[in-house]
Short mmCIF file of C-alpha atoms and ligand atoms in Angstrom, two decimals:
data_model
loop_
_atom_site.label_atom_id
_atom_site.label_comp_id
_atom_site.label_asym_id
_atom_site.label_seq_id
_atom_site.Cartn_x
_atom_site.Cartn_y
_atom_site.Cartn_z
CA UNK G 1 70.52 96.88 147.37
CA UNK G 2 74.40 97.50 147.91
CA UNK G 3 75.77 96.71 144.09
CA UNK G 4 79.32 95.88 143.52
CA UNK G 5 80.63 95.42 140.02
CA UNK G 6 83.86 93.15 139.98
CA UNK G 7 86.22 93.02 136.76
CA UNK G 8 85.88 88.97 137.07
CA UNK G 9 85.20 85.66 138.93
CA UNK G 10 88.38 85.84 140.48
CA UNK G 11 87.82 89.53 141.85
CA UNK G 12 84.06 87.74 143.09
CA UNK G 13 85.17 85.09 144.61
CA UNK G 14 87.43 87.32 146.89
CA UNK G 15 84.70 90.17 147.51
CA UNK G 16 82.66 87.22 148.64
CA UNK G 17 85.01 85.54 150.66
CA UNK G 18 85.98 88.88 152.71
CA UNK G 19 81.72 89.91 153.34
CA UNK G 20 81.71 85.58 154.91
CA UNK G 21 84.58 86.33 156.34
CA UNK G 22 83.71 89.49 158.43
CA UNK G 23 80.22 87.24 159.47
CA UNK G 24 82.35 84.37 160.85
CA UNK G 25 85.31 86.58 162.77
CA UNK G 26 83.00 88.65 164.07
CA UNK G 27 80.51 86.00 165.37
CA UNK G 28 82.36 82.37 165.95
CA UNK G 29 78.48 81.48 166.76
CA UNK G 30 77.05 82.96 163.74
CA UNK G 31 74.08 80.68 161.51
CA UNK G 32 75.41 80.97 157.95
CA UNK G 33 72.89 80.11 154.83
CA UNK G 34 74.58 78.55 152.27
CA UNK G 35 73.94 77.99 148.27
CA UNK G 36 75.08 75.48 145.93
CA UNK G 37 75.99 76.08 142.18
CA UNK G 38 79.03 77.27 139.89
CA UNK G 39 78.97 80.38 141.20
CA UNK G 40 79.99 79.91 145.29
CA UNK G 41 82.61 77.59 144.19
CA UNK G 42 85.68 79.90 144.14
CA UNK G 43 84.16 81.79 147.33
CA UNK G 44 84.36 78.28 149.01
CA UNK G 45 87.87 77.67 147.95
CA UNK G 46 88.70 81.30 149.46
CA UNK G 47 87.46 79.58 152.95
CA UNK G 48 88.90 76.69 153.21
CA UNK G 49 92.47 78.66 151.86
CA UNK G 50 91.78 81.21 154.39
CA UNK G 51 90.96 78.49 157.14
CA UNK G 52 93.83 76.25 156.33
CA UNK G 53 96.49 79.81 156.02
CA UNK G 54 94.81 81.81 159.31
CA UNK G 55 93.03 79.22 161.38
CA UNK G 56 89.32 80.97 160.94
CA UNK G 57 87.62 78.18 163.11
CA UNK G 58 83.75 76.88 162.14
CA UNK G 59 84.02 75.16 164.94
CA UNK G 60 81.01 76.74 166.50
CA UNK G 61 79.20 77.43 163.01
CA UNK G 62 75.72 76.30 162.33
CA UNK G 63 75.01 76.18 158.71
CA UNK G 64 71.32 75.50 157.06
CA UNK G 65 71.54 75.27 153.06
CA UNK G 66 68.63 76.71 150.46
CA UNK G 67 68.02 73.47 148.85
CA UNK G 68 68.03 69.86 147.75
CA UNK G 69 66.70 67.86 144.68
CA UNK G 70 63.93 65.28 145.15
CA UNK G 71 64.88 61.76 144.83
CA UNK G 72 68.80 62.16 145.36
CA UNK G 73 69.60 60.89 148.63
CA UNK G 74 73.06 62.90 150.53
CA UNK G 75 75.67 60.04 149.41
CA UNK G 76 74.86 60.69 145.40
CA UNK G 77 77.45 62.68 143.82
CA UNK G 78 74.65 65.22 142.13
CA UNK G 79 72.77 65.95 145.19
CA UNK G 80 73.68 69.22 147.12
CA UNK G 81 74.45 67.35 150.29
CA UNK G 82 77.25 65.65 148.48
CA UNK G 83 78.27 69.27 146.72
CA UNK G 84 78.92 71.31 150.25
CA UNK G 85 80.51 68.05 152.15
CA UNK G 86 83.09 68.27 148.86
CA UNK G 87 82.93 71.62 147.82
CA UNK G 88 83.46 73.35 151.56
CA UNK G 89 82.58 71.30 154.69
CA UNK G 90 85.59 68.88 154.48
CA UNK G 91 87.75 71.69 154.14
CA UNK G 92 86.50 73.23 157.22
CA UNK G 93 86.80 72.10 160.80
CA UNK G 94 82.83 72.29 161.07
CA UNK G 95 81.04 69.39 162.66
CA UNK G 96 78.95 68.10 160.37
CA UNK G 97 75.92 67.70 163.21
CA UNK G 98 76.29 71.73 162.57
CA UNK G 99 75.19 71.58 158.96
CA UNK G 100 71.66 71.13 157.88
CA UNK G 101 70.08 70.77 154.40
CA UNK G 102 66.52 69.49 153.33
CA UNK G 103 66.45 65.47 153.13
CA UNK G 104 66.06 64.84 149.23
CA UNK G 105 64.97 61.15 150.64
CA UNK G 106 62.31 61.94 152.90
CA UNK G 107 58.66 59.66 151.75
CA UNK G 108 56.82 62.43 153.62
CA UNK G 109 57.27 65.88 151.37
CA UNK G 110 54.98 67.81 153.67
CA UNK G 111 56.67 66.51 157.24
CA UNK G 112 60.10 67.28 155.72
CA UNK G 113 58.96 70.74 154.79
CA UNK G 114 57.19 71.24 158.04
CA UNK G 115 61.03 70.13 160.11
CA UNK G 116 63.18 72.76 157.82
CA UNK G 117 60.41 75.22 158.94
CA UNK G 118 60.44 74.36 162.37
CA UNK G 119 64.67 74.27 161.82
CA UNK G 120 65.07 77.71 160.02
CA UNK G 121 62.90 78.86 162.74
CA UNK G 122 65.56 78.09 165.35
CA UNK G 123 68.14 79.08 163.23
CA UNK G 124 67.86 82.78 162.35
CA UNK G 125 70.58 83.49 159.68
CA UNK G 126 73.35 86.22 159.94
CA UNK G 127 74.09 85.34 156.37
CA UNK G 128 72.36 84.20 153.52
CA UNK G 129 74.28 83.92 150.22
CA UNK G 130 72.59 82.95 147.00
CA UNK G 131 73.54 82.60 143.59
CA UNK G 132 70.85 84.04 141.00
CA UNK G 133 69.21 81.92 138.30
CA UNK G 134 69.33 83.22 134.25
CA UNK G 135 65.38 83.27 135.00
CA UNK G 136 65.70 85.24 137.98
CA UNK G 137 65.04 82.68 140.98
CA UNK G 138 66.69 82.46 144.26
CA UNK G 139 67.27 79.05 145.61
CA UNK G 140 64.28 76.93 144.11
CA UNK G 141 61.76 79.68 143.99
CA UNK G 142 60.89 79.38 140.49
CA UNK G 143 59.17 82.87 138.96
CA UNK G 144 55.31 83.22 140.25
CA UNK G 145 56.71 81.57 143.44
CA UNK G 146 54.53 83.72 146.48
CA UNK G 147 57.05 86.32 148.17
CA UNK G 148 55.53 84.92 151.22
CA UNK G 149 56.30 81.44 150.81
CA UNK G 150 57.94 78.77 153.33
CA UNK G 151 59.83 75.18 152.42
CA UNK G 152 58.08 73.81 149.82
CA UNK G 153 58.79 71.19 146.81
CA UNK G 154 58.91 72.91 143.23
CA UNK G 155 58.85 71.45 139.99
CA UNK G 156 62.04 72.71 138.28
CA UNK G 157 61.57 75.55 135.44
CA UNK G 158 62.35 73.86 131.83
CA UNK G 159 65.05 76.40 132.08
CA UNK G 160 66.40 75.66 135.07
CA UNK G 161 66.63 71.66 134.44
CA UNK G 162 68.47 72.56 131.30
CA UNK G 163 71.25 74.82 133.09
CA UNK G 164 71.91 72.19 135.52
CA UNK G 165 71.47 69.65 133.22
CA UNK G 166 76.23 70.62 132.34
CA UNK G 167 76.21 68.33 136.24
CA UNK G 168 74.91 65.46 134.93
CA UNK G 169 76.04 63.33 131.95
CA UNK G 170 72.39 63.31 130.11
CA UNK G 171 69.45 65.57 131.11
CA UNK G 172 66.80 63.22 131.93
CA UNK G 173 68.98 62.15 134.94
CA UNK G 174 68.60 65.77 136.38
CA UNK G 175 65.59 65.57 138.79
CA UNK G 176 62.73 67.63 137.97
CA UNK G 177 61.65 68.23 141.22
CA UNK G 178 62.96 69.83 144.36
CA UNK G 179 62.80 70.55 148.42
CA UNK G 180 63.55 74.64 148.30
CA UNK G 181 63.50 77.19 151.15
CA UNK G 182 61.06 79.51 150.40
CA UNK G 183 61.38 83.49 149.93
CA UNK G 184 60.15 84.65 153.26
CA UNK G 185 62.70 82.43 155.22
CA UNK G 186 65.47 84.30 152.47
CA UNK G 187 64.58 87.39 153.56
CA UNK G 188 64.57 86.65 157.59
CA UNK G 189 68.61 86.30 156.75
CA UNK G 190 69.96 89.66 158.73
CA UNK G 191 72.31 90.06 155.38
CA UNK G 192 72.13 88.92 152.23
CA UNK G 193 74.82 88.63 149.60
CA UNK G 194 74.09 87.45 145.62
CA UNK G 195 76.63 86.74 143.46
CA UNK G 196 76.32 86.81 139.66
CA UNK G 197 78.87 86.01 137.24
CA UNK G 198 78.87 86.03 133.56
CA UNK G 199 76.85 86.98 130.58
CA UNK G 200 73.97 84.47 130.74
CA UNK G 201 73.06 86.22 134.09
CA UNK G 202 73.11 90.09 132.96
CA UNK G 203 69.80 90.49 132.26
CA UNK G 204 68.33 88.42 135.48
CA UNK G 205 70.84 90.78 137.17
CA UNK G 206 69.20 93.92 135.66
CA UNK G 207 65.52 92.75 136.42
CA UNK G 208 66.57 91.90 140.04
CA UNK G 209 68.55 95.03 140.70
CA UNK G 210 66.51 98.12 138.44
CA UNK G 211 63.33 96.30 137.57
CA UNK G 212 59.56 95.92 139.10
CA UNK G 213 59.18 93.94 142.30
CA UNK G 214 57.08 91.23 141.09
CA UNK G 215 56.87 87.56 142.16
CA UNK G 216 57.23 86.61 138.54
CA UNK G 217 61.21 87.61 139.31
CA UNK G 218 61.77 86.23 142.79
CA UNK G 219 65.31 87.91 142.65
CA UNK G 220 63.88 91.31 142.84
CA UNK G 221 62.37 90.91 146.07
CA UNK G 222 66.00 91.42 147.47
CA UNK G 223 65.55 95.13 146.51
CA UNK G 224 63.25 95.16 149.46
CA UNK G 225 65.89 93.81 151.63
CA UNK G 226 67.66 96.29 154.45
CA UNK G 227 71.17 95.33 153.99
CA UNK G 228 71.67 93.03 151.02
CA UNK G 229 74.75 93.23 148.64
CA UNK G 230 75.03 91.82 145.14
CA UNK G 231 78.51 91.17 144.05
CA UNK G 232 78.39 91.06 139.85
CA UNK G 233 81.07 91.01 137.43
CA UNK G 234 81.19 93.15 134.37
CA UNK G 235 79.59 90.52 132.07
CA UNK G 236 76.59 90.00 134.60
CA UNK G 237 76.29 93.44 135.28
CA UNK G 238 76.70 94.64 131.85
CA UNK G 239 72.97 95.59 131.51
CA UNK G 240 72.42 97.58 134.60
C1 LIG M 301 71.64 76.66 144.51
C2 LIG M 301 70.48 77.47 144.20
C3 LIG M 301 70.27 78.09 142.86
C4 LIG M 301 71.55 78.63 142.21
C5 LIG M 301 71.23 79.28 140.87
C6 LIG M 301 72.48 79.74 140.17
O1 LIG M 301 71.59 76.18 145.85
O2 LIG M 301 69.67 77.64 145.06
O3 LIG M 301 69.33 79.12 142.98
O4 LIG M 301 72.12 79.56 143.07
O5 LIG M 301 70.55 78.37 140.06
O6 LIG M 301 73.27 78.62 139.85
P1 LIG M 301 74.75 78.76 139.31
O7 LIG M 301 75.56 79.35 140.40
O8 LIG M 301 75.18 77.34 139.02
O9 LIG M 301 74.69 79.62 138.09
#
């Protein structure tokens, strides 16, 4: 694992933008996976700055995103479909038809894991960029989650409900279950950049960078990665 230890979020959010940016100039074609969260959000402004200042066109960019709750269907303003549309895709000339993201709706769990398996399958990623949870997890892969694990619907960690519980204005409206891509599918991504930021994140940044693999800290399966970069700042990298 590549580390790269930022002074801040601002100095993140730019690191980040430039490794997207060399993916989507150098391949106008090129399957990005995406991730949701706090921490992409300045990287996303970066794009749609840089695509609104130099023209970078998605035009012909195919997107497929980690996860979505359970229960939240794409119009709701909590559910992830809703956070890309606002947070990146209308800033972007991408087609929306281009953009793919488990259906939070779907009555049929297993079918709708079995498409976004049959979908990731025919979209091999250039790019995968994730965001890294305080308890170590990567997308929805909660720890004990199998390394060789496919789409699949978790029940959210206690801890995990409670940090996204800031999104929603009382915590029993934050869904306790979710659609997640699982870790094998991460690690098909040809490159993989995570991007920590702050304090609460220093020491899932340590056990994920300098610790045991082990399933119980799905993060530290990246160390087995060939080309994956972590971007930290100082206050998430502070233990390594
Ligand atoms: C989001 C996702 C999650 C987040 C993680 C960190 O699509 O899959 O794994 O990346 O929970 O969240 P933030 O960035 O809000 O600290």
């Amino acid at each position: 694992m590549k580390i790269v230890v930022v002074n801040d979020y601002e100095d993140l959010s730019v690191k980040a933008a430039k490794v997207m940016l060399e993916v989507v100039r150098e391949n106008p074609y090129a399957v990005l996976g995406l991730a949701t969260g706090t921490t992409p959000l300045g990287l996303y402004a970066y794009l749609i700055a840089d695509h609104e200042k130099h023209g970078t066109s998605y035009a012909h960019i195919r997107t497929a995103n980690l996860d979505e709750y359970k229960g939240l269907p794409a119009s709701h303003e909590q559910s992830y479909a809703y956070f890309m549309k606002k947070n990146l895709f209308d800033g972007l000339d991408i087609d929306p038809e281009n953009t793919n993201i488990e259906n939070g709706m779907a009555a049929d769990e297993q079918k709708e894991c079995a498409r976004y398996d049959a979908l990731l399958e025919q979209l091999p990623r250039d790019i995968q960029l994730l965001g890294l949870g305080s308890n170590g997890h990567i997308a929805f892969n909660e720890p004990g989650t199998p390394f060789g694990s496919g789409t699949h619907v978790v029940s959210l960690a206690e801890s995990t409900v409670k940090d996204n519980a800031r999104l929603f204005s009382d915590i029993s409206e934050v869904p306790r279950k979710a659609f997640t891509m699982g870790i094998r599918q991460i690690m098909q991504a040809k490159k993989i950049l995570i991007l920590a930021s702050g304090a609460n994140k220093a020491d899932a940044v340590y056990k994920m960078a300098k610790g045991e693999v082990t399933e119980d800290v799905p993060a530290s399966v990246l160390q087995l990665h060939p080309d994956c970069i972590l971007i930290a700042d100082k206050a998430a990298a502070s233990k390594l």
